[in-house]
């Protein structure tokens, strides 16, 4: 049974990232276990808090996952602080963390026209620095994403079809 950990980069109720996570989880067949992390439970990075239960749980979840799926918006041309904080927690010890050799899949969203492609590039750079393994495929970007969310659903079947196709290729590679 393949186990995926989804990490959304936004906390808000009507988040397009979270709506995308829900849509992708609902499209995966039996045989894949999907868990969704809550990066909002993590304290700001502080090495003195490494026994915090939320931190321990998050690191254990990353370690247990066969693959990690990031679905994140772009904030100020980069990765939101929320997501960077979660990644920082799971990045120690350097070069030998739970992210070492971890297969990762990235979807980015934005309210604008570029779909968070700059955040996506930064995220790949960060993952490479942790010796993680970002999956190589055509970039999955969802532009004008917040305008596409109604009642918690992302109304863009074409991009969801494309994301699903690539996510299934990622799963097959695990
Ligand atoms: C602090 C902040 C910074 C943002 N910076 C960018 C940006 O650099 N590029 C962009 O395309 N959108 C930017 N946006 C707009 C987000 O892409 C948009 O709000 C998106 O819907 C957020 O994702 P969510 O729907 O998952 O919450 C920013 C939004 C916020 C709140």
mmCIF file of N, CA and C in Angstrom, residues 42-153:
data_model
loop_
_atom_site.group_PDB
_atom_site.id
_atom_site.type_symbol
_atom_site.label_atom_id
_atom_site.label_comp_id
_atom_site.label_asym_id
_atom_site.label_seq_id
_atom_site.Cartn_x
_atom_site.Cartn_y
_atom_site.Cartn_z
ATOM 1 N N UNK A 42 2.448 23.334 13.758
ATOM 2 C CA UNK A 42 3.866 23.377 14.130
ATOM 3 C C UNK A 42 4.235 24.733 14.720
ATOM 4 N N UNK A 43 5.035 24.735 15.787
ATOM 5 C CA UNK A 43 5.530 26.022 16.299
ATOM 6 C C UNK A 43 6.546 26.610 15.318
ATOM 7 N N UNK A 44 6.857 27.896 15.482
ATOM 8 C CA UNK A 44 7.973 28.459 14.708
ATOM 9 C C UNK A 44 9.229 27.679 15.034
ATOM 10 N N UNK A 45 10.061 27.487 14.029
ATOM 11 C CA UNK A 45 11.255 26.668 14.252
ATOM 12 C C UNK A 45 12.082 27.197 15.417
ATOM 13 N N UNK A 46 12.365 26.281 16.331
ATOM 14 C CA UNK A 46 13.194 26.586 17.497
ATOM 15 C C UNK A 46 13.748 25.238 17.940
ATOM 16 N N UNK A 47 15.039 25.068 17.822
ATOM 17 C CA UNK A 47 15.651 23.765 18.111
ATOM 18 C C UNK A 47 15.345 23.289 19.527
ATOM 19 N N UNK A 48 15.012 24.228 20.412
ATOM 20 C CA UNK A 48 14.695 23.833 21.789
ATOM 21 C C UNK A 48 13.350 23.103 21.875
ATOM 22 N N UNK A 49 12.535 23.215 20.822
ATOM 23 C CA UNK A 49 11.186 22.628 20.851
ATOM 24 C C UNK A 49 11.103 21.318 20.065
ATOM 25 N N UNK A 50 12.235 20.665 19.873
ATOM 26 C CA UNK A 50 12.192 19.498 18.979
ATOM 27 C C UNK A 50 11.472 18.294 19.575
ATOM 28 N N UNK A 51 11.049 18.408 20.837
ATOM 29 C CA UNK A 51 10.230 17.331 21.425
ATOM 30 C C UNK A 51 8.744 17.692 21.435
ATOM 31 N N UNK A 52 8.407 18.799 20.820
ATOM 32 C CA UNK A 52 6.998 19.192 20.708
ATOM 33 C C UNK A 52 6.233 18.064 19.993
ATOM 34 N N UNK A 53 5.080 17.647 20.535
ATOM 35 C CA UNK A 53 4.353 16.524 19.919
ATOM 36 C C UNK A 53 3.987 16.759 18.455
ATOM 37 N N UNK A 54 3.635 18.001 18.116
ATOM 38 C CA UNK A 54 3.272 18.279 16.714
ATOM 39 C C UNK A 54 4.492 18.115 15.806
ATOM 40 N N UNK A 55 5.647 18.499 16.319
ATOM 41 C CA UNK A 55 6.881 18.357 15.538
ATOM 42 C C UNK A 55 7.221 16.880 15.370
ATOM 43 N N UNK A 56 7.161 16.145 16.470
ATOM 44 C CA UNK A 56 7.491 14.711 16.396
ATOM 45 C C UNK A 56 6.541 13.981 15.444
ATOM 46 N N UNK A 57 5.264 14.343 15.513
ATOM 47 C CA UNK A 57 4.269 13.703 14.649
ATOM 48 C C UNK A 57 4.553 14.014 13.181
ATOM 49 N N UNK A 58 4.858 15.287 12.901
ATOM 50 C CA UNK A 58 5.118 15.685 11.515
ATOM 51 C C UNK A 58 6.337 14.955 10.959
ATOM 52 N N UNK A 59 7.408 14.907 11.729
ATOM 53 C CA UNK A 59 8.611 14.209 11.255
ATOM 54 C C UNK A 59 8.335 12.719 11.041
ATOM 55 N N UNK A 60 7.550 12.136 11.939
ATOM 56 C CA UNK A 60 7.213 10.714 11.787
ATOM 57 C C UNK A 60 6.364 10.503 10.528
ATOM 58 N N UNK A 61 5.455 11.430 10.269
ATOM 59 C CA UNK A 61 4.599 11.310 9.080
ATOM 60 C C UNK A 61 5.426 11.427 7.794
ATOM 61 N N UNK A 62 6.369 12.361 7.774
ATOM 62 C CA UNK A 62 7.239 12.487 6.591
ATOM 63 C C UNK A 62 8.065 11.213 6.431
ATOM 64 N N UNK A 63 8.607 10.731 7.551
ATOM 65 C CA UNK A 63 9.449 9.524 7.485
ATOM 66 C C UNK A 63 8.662 8.324 6.974
ATOM 67 N N UNK A 64 7.402 8.215 7.400
ATOM 68 C CA UNK A 64 6.590 7.037 7.046
ATOM 69 C C UNK A 64 6.072 7.086 5.612
ATOM 70 N N UNK A 65 6.043 8.276 5.027
ATOM 71 C CA UNK A 65 5.443 8.415 3.691
ATOM 72 C C UNK A 65 6.374 7.869 2.608
ATOM 73 N N UNK A 66 5.773 7.200 1.627
ATOM 74 C CA UNK A 66 6.555 6.782 0.461
ATOM 75 C C UNK A 66 6.848 7.995 -0.422
ATOM 76 N N UNK A 67 5.945 8.956 -0.388
ATOM 77 C CA UNK A 67 6.129 10.175 -1.164
ATOM 78 C C UNK A 67 5.403 11.334 -0.516
ATOM 79 N N UNK A 68 5.928 12.534 -0.722
ATOM 80 C CA UNK A 68 5.325 13.749 -0.165
ATOM 81 C C UNK A 68 4.811 14.604 -1.320
ATOM 82 N N UNK A 69 3.578 15.062 -1.191
ATOM 83 C CA UNK A 69 2.955 15.900 -2.230
ATOM 84 C C UNK A 69 2.745 17.302 -1.656
ATOM 85 N N UNK A 70 3.432 18.271 -2.213
ATOM 86 C CA UNK A 70 3.261 19.664 -1.796
ATOM 87 C C UNK A 70 2.242 20.328 -2.719
ATOM 88 N N UNK A 71 1.283 21.008 -2.125
ATOM 89 C CA UNK A 71 0.362 21.837 -2.907
ATOM 90 C C UNK A 71 0.389 23.214 -2.247
ATOM 91 N N UNK A 72 1.013 24.151 -2.929
ATOM 92 C CA UNK A 72 1.300 25.408 -2.238
ATOM 93 C C UNK A 72 1.050 26.643 -3.093
ATOM 94 N N UNK A 73 0.610 27.714 -2.436
ATOM 95 C CA UNK A 73 0.578 28.998 -3.148
ATOM 96 C C UNK A 73 1.970 29.617 -3.185
ATOM 97 N N UNK A 74 2.051 30.702 -3.939
ATOM 98 C CA UNK A 74 3.270 31.513 -3.961
ATOM 99 C C UNK A 74 3.008 32.759 -3.123
ATOM 100 N N UNK A 75 3.925 33.036 -2.212
ATOM 101 C CA UNK A 75 3.842 34.270 -1.428
ATOM 102 C C UNK A 75 5.080 35.104 -1.728
ATOM 103 N N UNK A 76 4.860 36.293 -2.218
ATOM 104 C CA UNK A 76 5.976 37.211 -2.483
ATOM 105 C C UNK A 76 7.100 36.534 -3.251
ATOM 106 N N UNK A 77 6.677 35.899 -4.319
ATOM 107 C CA UNK A 77 7.585 35.256 -5.288
ATOM 108 C C UNK A 77 8.293 34.034 -4.717
ATOM 109 N N UNK A 78 7.817 33.485 -3.611
ATOM 110 C CA UNK A 78 8.517 32.338 -3.050
ATOM 111 C C UNK A 78 7.556 31.433 -2.294
ATOM 112 N N UNK A 79 8.131 30.551 -1.479
ATOM 113 C CA UNK A 79 7.358 29.584 -0.704
ATOM 114 C C UNK A 79 6.772 30.288 0.525
ATOM 115 N N UNK A 80 5.497 30.071 0.866
ATOM 116 C CA UNK A 80 4.945 30.706 2.071
ATOM 117 C C UNK A 80 5.744 30.319 3.324
ATOM 118 N N UNK A 81 5.834 31.259 4.259
ATOM 119 C CA UNK A 81 6.561 30.990 5.506
ATOM 120 C C UNK A 81 6.041 29.760 6.228
ATOM 121 N N UNK A 82 4.735 29.550 6.182
ATOM 122 C CA UNK A 82 4.118 28.372 6.805
ATOM 123 C C UNK A 82 4.783 27.086 6.318
ATOM 124 N N UNK A 83 4.943 26.985 5.008
ATOM 125 C CA UNK A 83 5.509 25.769 4.422
ATOM 126 C C UNK A 83 7.008 25.698 4.685
ATOM 127 N N UNK A 84 7.673 26.823 4.591
ATOM 128 C CA UNK A 84 9.126 26.832 4.841
ATOM 129 C C UNK A 84 9.412 26.417 6.271
ATOM 130 N N UNK A 85 8.552 26.855 7.193
ATOM 131 C CA UNK A 85 8.734 26.472 8.603
ATOM 132 C C UNK A 85 8.609 24.952 8.763
ATOM 133 N N UNK A 86 7.590 24.376 8.125
ATOM 134 C CA UNK A 86 7.416 22.920 8.216
ATOM 135 C C UNK A 86 8.627 22.197 7.634
ATOM 136 N N UNK A 87 9.086 22.683 6.490
ATOM 137 C CA UNK A 87 10.251 22.053 5.853
ATOM 138 C C UNK A 87 11.482 22.187 6.747
ATOM 139 N N UNK A 88 11.658 23.364 7.338
ATOM 140 C CA UNK A 88 12.826 23.559 8.208
ATOM 141 C C UNK A 88 12.812 22.557 9.361
ATOM 142 N N UNK A 89 11.638 22.340 9.955
ATOM 143 C CA UNK A 89 11.537 21.363 11.048
ATOM 144 C C UNK A 89 12.012 19.983 10.591
ATOM 145 N N UNK A 90 11.630 19.608 9.393
ATOM 146 C CA UNK A 90 11.917 18.243 8.926
ATOM 147 C C UNK A 90 13.258 18.146 8.208
ATOM 148 N N UNK A 91 14.070 19.190 8.272
ATOM 149 C CA UNK A 91 15.321 19.224 7.499
ATOM 150 C C UNK A 91 16.560 18.886 8.320
ATOM 151 N N UNK A 92 16.353 18.623 9.598
ATOM 152 C CA UNK A 92 17.498 18.338 10.490
ATOM 153 C C UNK A 92 17.565 16.864 10.803
ATOM 154 N N UNK A 93 18.698 16.236 10.979
ATOM 155 C CA UNK A 93 20.036 16.799 10.766
ATOM 156 C C UNK A 93 20.302 17.047 9.279
ATOM 157 N N UNK A 94 21.035 18.102 9.019
ATOM 158 C CA UNK A 94 21.287 18.510 7.642
ATOM 159 C C UNK A 94 21.846 17.356 6.821
ATOM 160 N N UNK A 95 21.307 17.213 5.630
ATOM 161 C CA UNK A 95 21.724 16.195 4.652
ATOM 162 C C UNK A 95 21.431 14.762 5.099
ATOM 163 N N UNK A 96 20.811 14.611 6.252
ATOM 164 C CA UNK A 96 20.482 13.260 6.721
ATOM 165 C C UNK A 96 19.141 13.275 7.453
ATOM 166 N N UNK A 97 18.218 14.092 6.952
ATOM 167 C CA UNK A 97 16.921 14.266 7.601
ATOM 168 C C UNK A 97 15.908 13.282 7.029
ATOM 169 N N UNK A 98 14.678 13.362 7.514
ATOM 170 C CA UNK A 98 13.618 12.506 6.971
ATOM 171 C C UNK A 98 13.324 12.815 5.494
ATOM 172 N N UNK A 99 13.821 13.941 5.014
ATOM 173 C CA UNK A 99 13.629 14.270 3.599
ATOM 174 C C UNK A 99 14.719 13.706 2.691
ATOM 175 N N UNK A 100 15.775 13.173 3.279
ATOM 176 C CA UNK A 100 16.848 12.641 2.430
ATOM 177 C C UNK A 100 16.286 11.499 1.569
ATOM 178 N N UNK A 101 16.481 11.605 0.283
ATOM 179 C CA UNK A 101 16.014 10.605 -0.702
ATOM 180 C C UNK A 101 14.487 10.499 -0.779
ATOM 181 N N UNK A 102 13.769 11.435 -0.171
ATOM 182 C CA UNK A 102 12.300 11.358 -0.167
ATOM 183 C C UNK A 102 11.752 11.819 -1.523
ATOM 184 N N UNK A 103 10.990 10.980 -2.202
ATOM 185 C CA UNK A 103 10.353 11.425 -3.443
ATOM 186 C C UNK A 103 9.292 12.496 -3.140
ATOM 187 N N UNK A 104 9.319 13.567 -3.893
ATOM 188 C CA UNK A 104 8.401 14.689 -3.654
ATOM 189 C C UNK A 104 7.744 15.107 -4.965
ATOM 190 N N UNK A 105 6.498 15.512 -4.853
ATOM 191 C CA UNK A 105 5.699 15.928 -6.009
ATOM 192 C C UNK A 105 5.152 17.316 -5.692
ATOM 193 N N UNK A 106 5.193 18.207 -6.662
ATOM 194 C CA UNK A 106 4.856 19.611 -6.381
ATOM 195 C C UNK A 106 3.742 20.108 -7.291
ATOM 196 N N UNK A 107 2.754 20.741 -6.662
ATOM 197 C CA UNK A 107 1.724 21.487 -7.392
ATOM 198 C C UNK A 107 1.718 22.891 -6.802
ATOM 199 N N UNK A 108 1.707 23.908 -7.649
ATOM 200 C CA UNK A 108 1.611 25.268 -7.120
ATOM 201 C C UNK A 108 0.354 25.954 -7.636
ATOM 202 N N UNK A 109 -0.140 26.861 -6.826
ATOM 203 C CA UNK A 109 -1.336 27.633 -7.172
ATOM 204 C C UNK A 109 -1.025 29.114 -6.977
ATOM 205 N N UNK A 110 -1.802 29.960 -7.643
ATOM 206 C CA UNK A 110 -1.746 31.374 -7.286
ATOM 207 C C UNK A 110 -3.003 32.076 -7.759
ATOM 208 N N UNK A 111 -3.217 33.232 -7.170
ATOM 209 C CA UNK A 111 -4.342 34.048 -7.587
ATOM 210 C C UNK A 111 -4.055 34.731 -8.913
ATOM 211 N N UNK A 112 -2.785 34.771 -9.306
ATOM 212 C CA UNK A 112 -2.386 35.468 -10.522
ATOM 213 C C UNK A 112 -2.219 34.535 -11.712
ATOM 214 N N UNK A 113 -1.566 35.066 -12.733
ATOM 215 C CA UNK A 113 -1.485 34.360 -14.017
ATOM 216 C C UNK A 113 -0.400 33.295 -14.060
ATOM 217 N N UNK A 114 0.578 33.355 -13.159
ATOM 218 C CA UNK A 114 1.736 32.465 -13.288
ATOM 219 C C UNK A 114 1.619 31.185 -12.476
ATOM 220 N N UNK A 115 0.548 31.042 -11.712
ATOM 221 C CA UNK A 115 0.288 29.776 -11.033
ATOM 222 C C UNK A 115 1.316 29.388 -9.981
ATOM 223 N N UNK A 116 2.053 30.364 -9.483
ATOM 224 C CA UNK A 116 3.005 30.042 -8.406
ATOM 225 C C UNK A 116 4.271 29.372 -8.900
ATOM 226 N N UNK A 117 4.608 29.584 -10.163
ATOM 227 C CA UNK A 117 5.749 28.869 -10.744
ATOM 228 C C UNK A 117 7.069 29.270 -10.080
ATOM 229 N N UNK A 118 7.126 30.504 -9.565
ATOM 230 C CA UNK A 118 8.379 30.916 -8.902
ATOM 231 C C UNK A 118 8.524 30.204 -7.568
ATOM 232 N N UNK A 119 7.410 30.067 -6.830
ATOM 233 C CA UNK A 119 7.452 29.319 -5.564
ATOM 234 C C UNK A 119 7.840 27.870 -5.829
ATOM 235 N N UNK A 120 7.335 27.342 -6.924
ATOM 236 C CA UNK A 120 7.635 25.955 -7.280
ATOM 237 C C UNK A 120 9.140 25.777 -7.540
ATOM 238 N N UNK A 121 9.723 26.727 -8.247
ATOM 239 C CA UNK A 121 11.167 26.658 -8.516
ATOM 240 C C UNK A 121 11.956 26.756 -7.210
ATOM 241 N N UNK A 122 11.521 27.650 -6.323
ATOM 242 C CA UNK A 122 12.217 27.782 -5.040
ATOM 243 C C UNK A 122 12.081 26.503 -4.217
ATOM 244 N N UNK A 123 10.892 25.915 -4.265
ATOM 245 C CA UNK A 123 10.669 24.688 -3.482
ATOM 246 C C UNK A 123 11.591 23.571 -3.974
ATOM 247 N N UNK A 124 11.728 23.448 -5.283
ATOM 248 C CA UNK A 124 12.639 22.420 -5.811
ATOM 249 C C UNK A 124 14.080 22.681 -5.348
ATOM 250 N N UNK A 125 14.468 23.936 -5.343
ATOM 251 C CA UNK A 125 15.825 24.308 -4.898
ATOM 252 C C UNK A 125 16.027 23.904 -3.434
ATOM 253 N N UNK A 126 15.012 24.202 -2.613
ATOM 254 C CA UNK A 126 15.079 23.860 -1.181
ATOM 255 C C UNK A 126 15.158 22.335 -1.014
ATOM 256 N N UNK A 127 14.320 21.613 -1.746
ATOM 257 C CA UNK A 127 14.306 20.143 -1.618
ATOM 258 C C UNK A 127 15.637 19.547 -2.064
ATOM 259 N N UNK A 128 16.201 20.105 -3.103
ATOM 260 C CA UNK A 128 17.512 19.617 -3.538
ATOM 261 C C UNK A 128 18.552 19.821 -2.448
ATOM 262 N N UNK A 129 18.445 20.918 -1.711
ATOM 263 C CA UNK A 129 19.385 21.199 -0.619
ATOM 264 C C UNK A 129 19.259 20.222 0.529
ATOM 265 N N UNK A 130 18.113 19.521 0.597
ATOM 266 C CA UNK A 130 17.920 18.513 1.657
ATOM 267 C C UNK A 130 18.138 17.106 1.110
ATOM 268 N N UNK A 131 18.621 17.015 -0.115
ATOM 269 C CA UNK A 131 18.855 15.731 -0.793
ATOM 270 C C UNK A 131 17.567 14.944 -0.986
ATOM 271 N N UNK A 132 16.437 15.668 -1.044
ATOM 272 C CA UNK A 132 15.156 15.043 -1.387
ATOM 273 C C UNK A 132 15.127 14.843 -2.906
ATOM 274 N N UNK A 133 14.074 14.187 -3.390
ATOM 275 C CA UNK A 133 14.016 13.868 -4.820
ATOM 276 C C UNK A 133 12.740 14.423 -5.445
ATOM 277 N N UNK A 134 12.744 15.713 -5.835
ATOM 278 C CA UNK A 134 11.573 16.266 -6.516
ATOM 279 C C UNK A 134 11.327 15.522 -7.832
ATOM 280 N N UNK A 135 10.072 15.132 -8.051
ATOM 281 C CA UNK A 135 9.703 14.390 -9.261
ATOM 282 C C UNK A 135 9.794 15.321 -10.468
ATOM 283 N N UNK A 136 10.359 14.788 -11.540
ATOM 284 C CA UNK A 136 10.496 15.591 -12.753
ATOM 285 C C UNK A 136 9.327 15.320 -13.685
ATOM 286 N N UNK A 137 8.567 16.369 -13.948
ATOM 287 C CA UNK A 137 7.491 16.288 -14.939
ATOM 288 C C UNK A 137 7.201 17.724 -15.373
ATOM 289 N N UNK A 138 6.288 17.877 -16.324
ATOM 290 C CA UNK A 138 5.895 19.244 -16.678
ATOM 291 C C UNK A 138 5.336 19.911 -15.424
ATOM 292 N N UNK A 139 5.663 21.183 -15.244
ATOM 293 C CA UNK A 139 5.238 21.847 -14.008
ATOM 294 C C UNK A 139 3.713 21.940 -13.937
ATOM 295 N N UNK A 140 3.198 21.584 -12.779
ATOM 296 C CA UNK A 140 1.749 21.646 -12.571
ATOM 297 C C UNK A 140 1.461 22.931 -11.812
ATOM 298 N N UNK A 141 0.932 23.893 -12.534
ATOM 299 C CA UNK A 141 0.641 25.196 -11.951
ATOM 300 C C UNK A 141 -0.844 25.490 -12.158
ATOM 301 N N UNK A 142 -1.439 26.095 -11.155
ATOM 302 C CA UNK A 142 -2.869 26.413 -11.251
ATOM 303 C C UNK A 142 -3.035 27.930 -11.107
ATOM 304 N N UNK A 143 -3.156 28.629 -12.246
ATOM 305 C CA UNK A 143 -3.319 30.086 -12.187
ATOM 306 C C UNK A 143 -4.754 30.476 -11.828
ATOM 307 N N UNK A 144 -4.907 31.712 -11.391
ATOM 308 C CA UNK A 144 -6.244 32.257 -11.021
ATOM 309 C C UNK A 144 -7.000 31.279 -10.122
ATOM 310 N N UNK A 145 -6.251 30.646 -9.224
ATOM 311 C CA UNK A 145 -6.806 29.507 -8.488
ATOM 312 C C UNK A 145 -7.899 29.926 -7.508
ATOM 313 N N UNK A 146 -7.733 31.056 -6.839
ATOM 314 C CA UNK A 146 -8.749 31.374 -5.821
ATOM 315 C C UNK A 146 -10.100 31.719 -6.447
ATOM 316 N N UNK A 147 -10.062 32.178 -7.700
ATOM 317 C CA UNK A 147 -11.330 32.472 -8.394
ATOM 318 C C UNK A 147 -12.030 31.189 -8.841
ATOM 319 N N UNK A 148 -11.314 30.066 -8.782
ATOM 320 C CA UNK A 148 -11.880 28.795 -9.262
ATOM 321 C C UNK A 148 -12.490 27.967 -8.138
ATOM 322 N N UNK A 149 -12.397 28.473 -6.894
ATOM 323 C CA UNK A 149 -12.907 27.699 -5.757
ATOM 324 C C UNK A 149 -14.314 28.157 -5.398
ATOM 325 N N UNK A 150 -15.226 27.179 -5.373
ATOM 326 C CA UNK A 150 -16.593 27.448 -4.904
ATOM 327 C C UNK A 150 -17.015 26.299 -4.014
ATOM 328 N N UNK A 151 -17.522 26.624 -2.863
ATOM 329 C CA UNK A 151 -17.960 25.610 -1.890
ATOM 330 C C UNK A 151 -16.871 24.568 -1.619
ATOM 331 N N UNK A 152 -15.633 25.022 -1.564
ATOM 332 C CA UNK A 152 -14.532 24.113 -1.238
ATOM 333 C C UNK A 152 -14.063 23.244 -2.384
ATOM 334 N N UNK A 153 -14.624 23.445 -3.583
ATOM 335 C CA UNK A 153 -14.227 22.631 -4.739
ATOM 336 C C UNK A 153 -13.479 23.490 -5.751
#
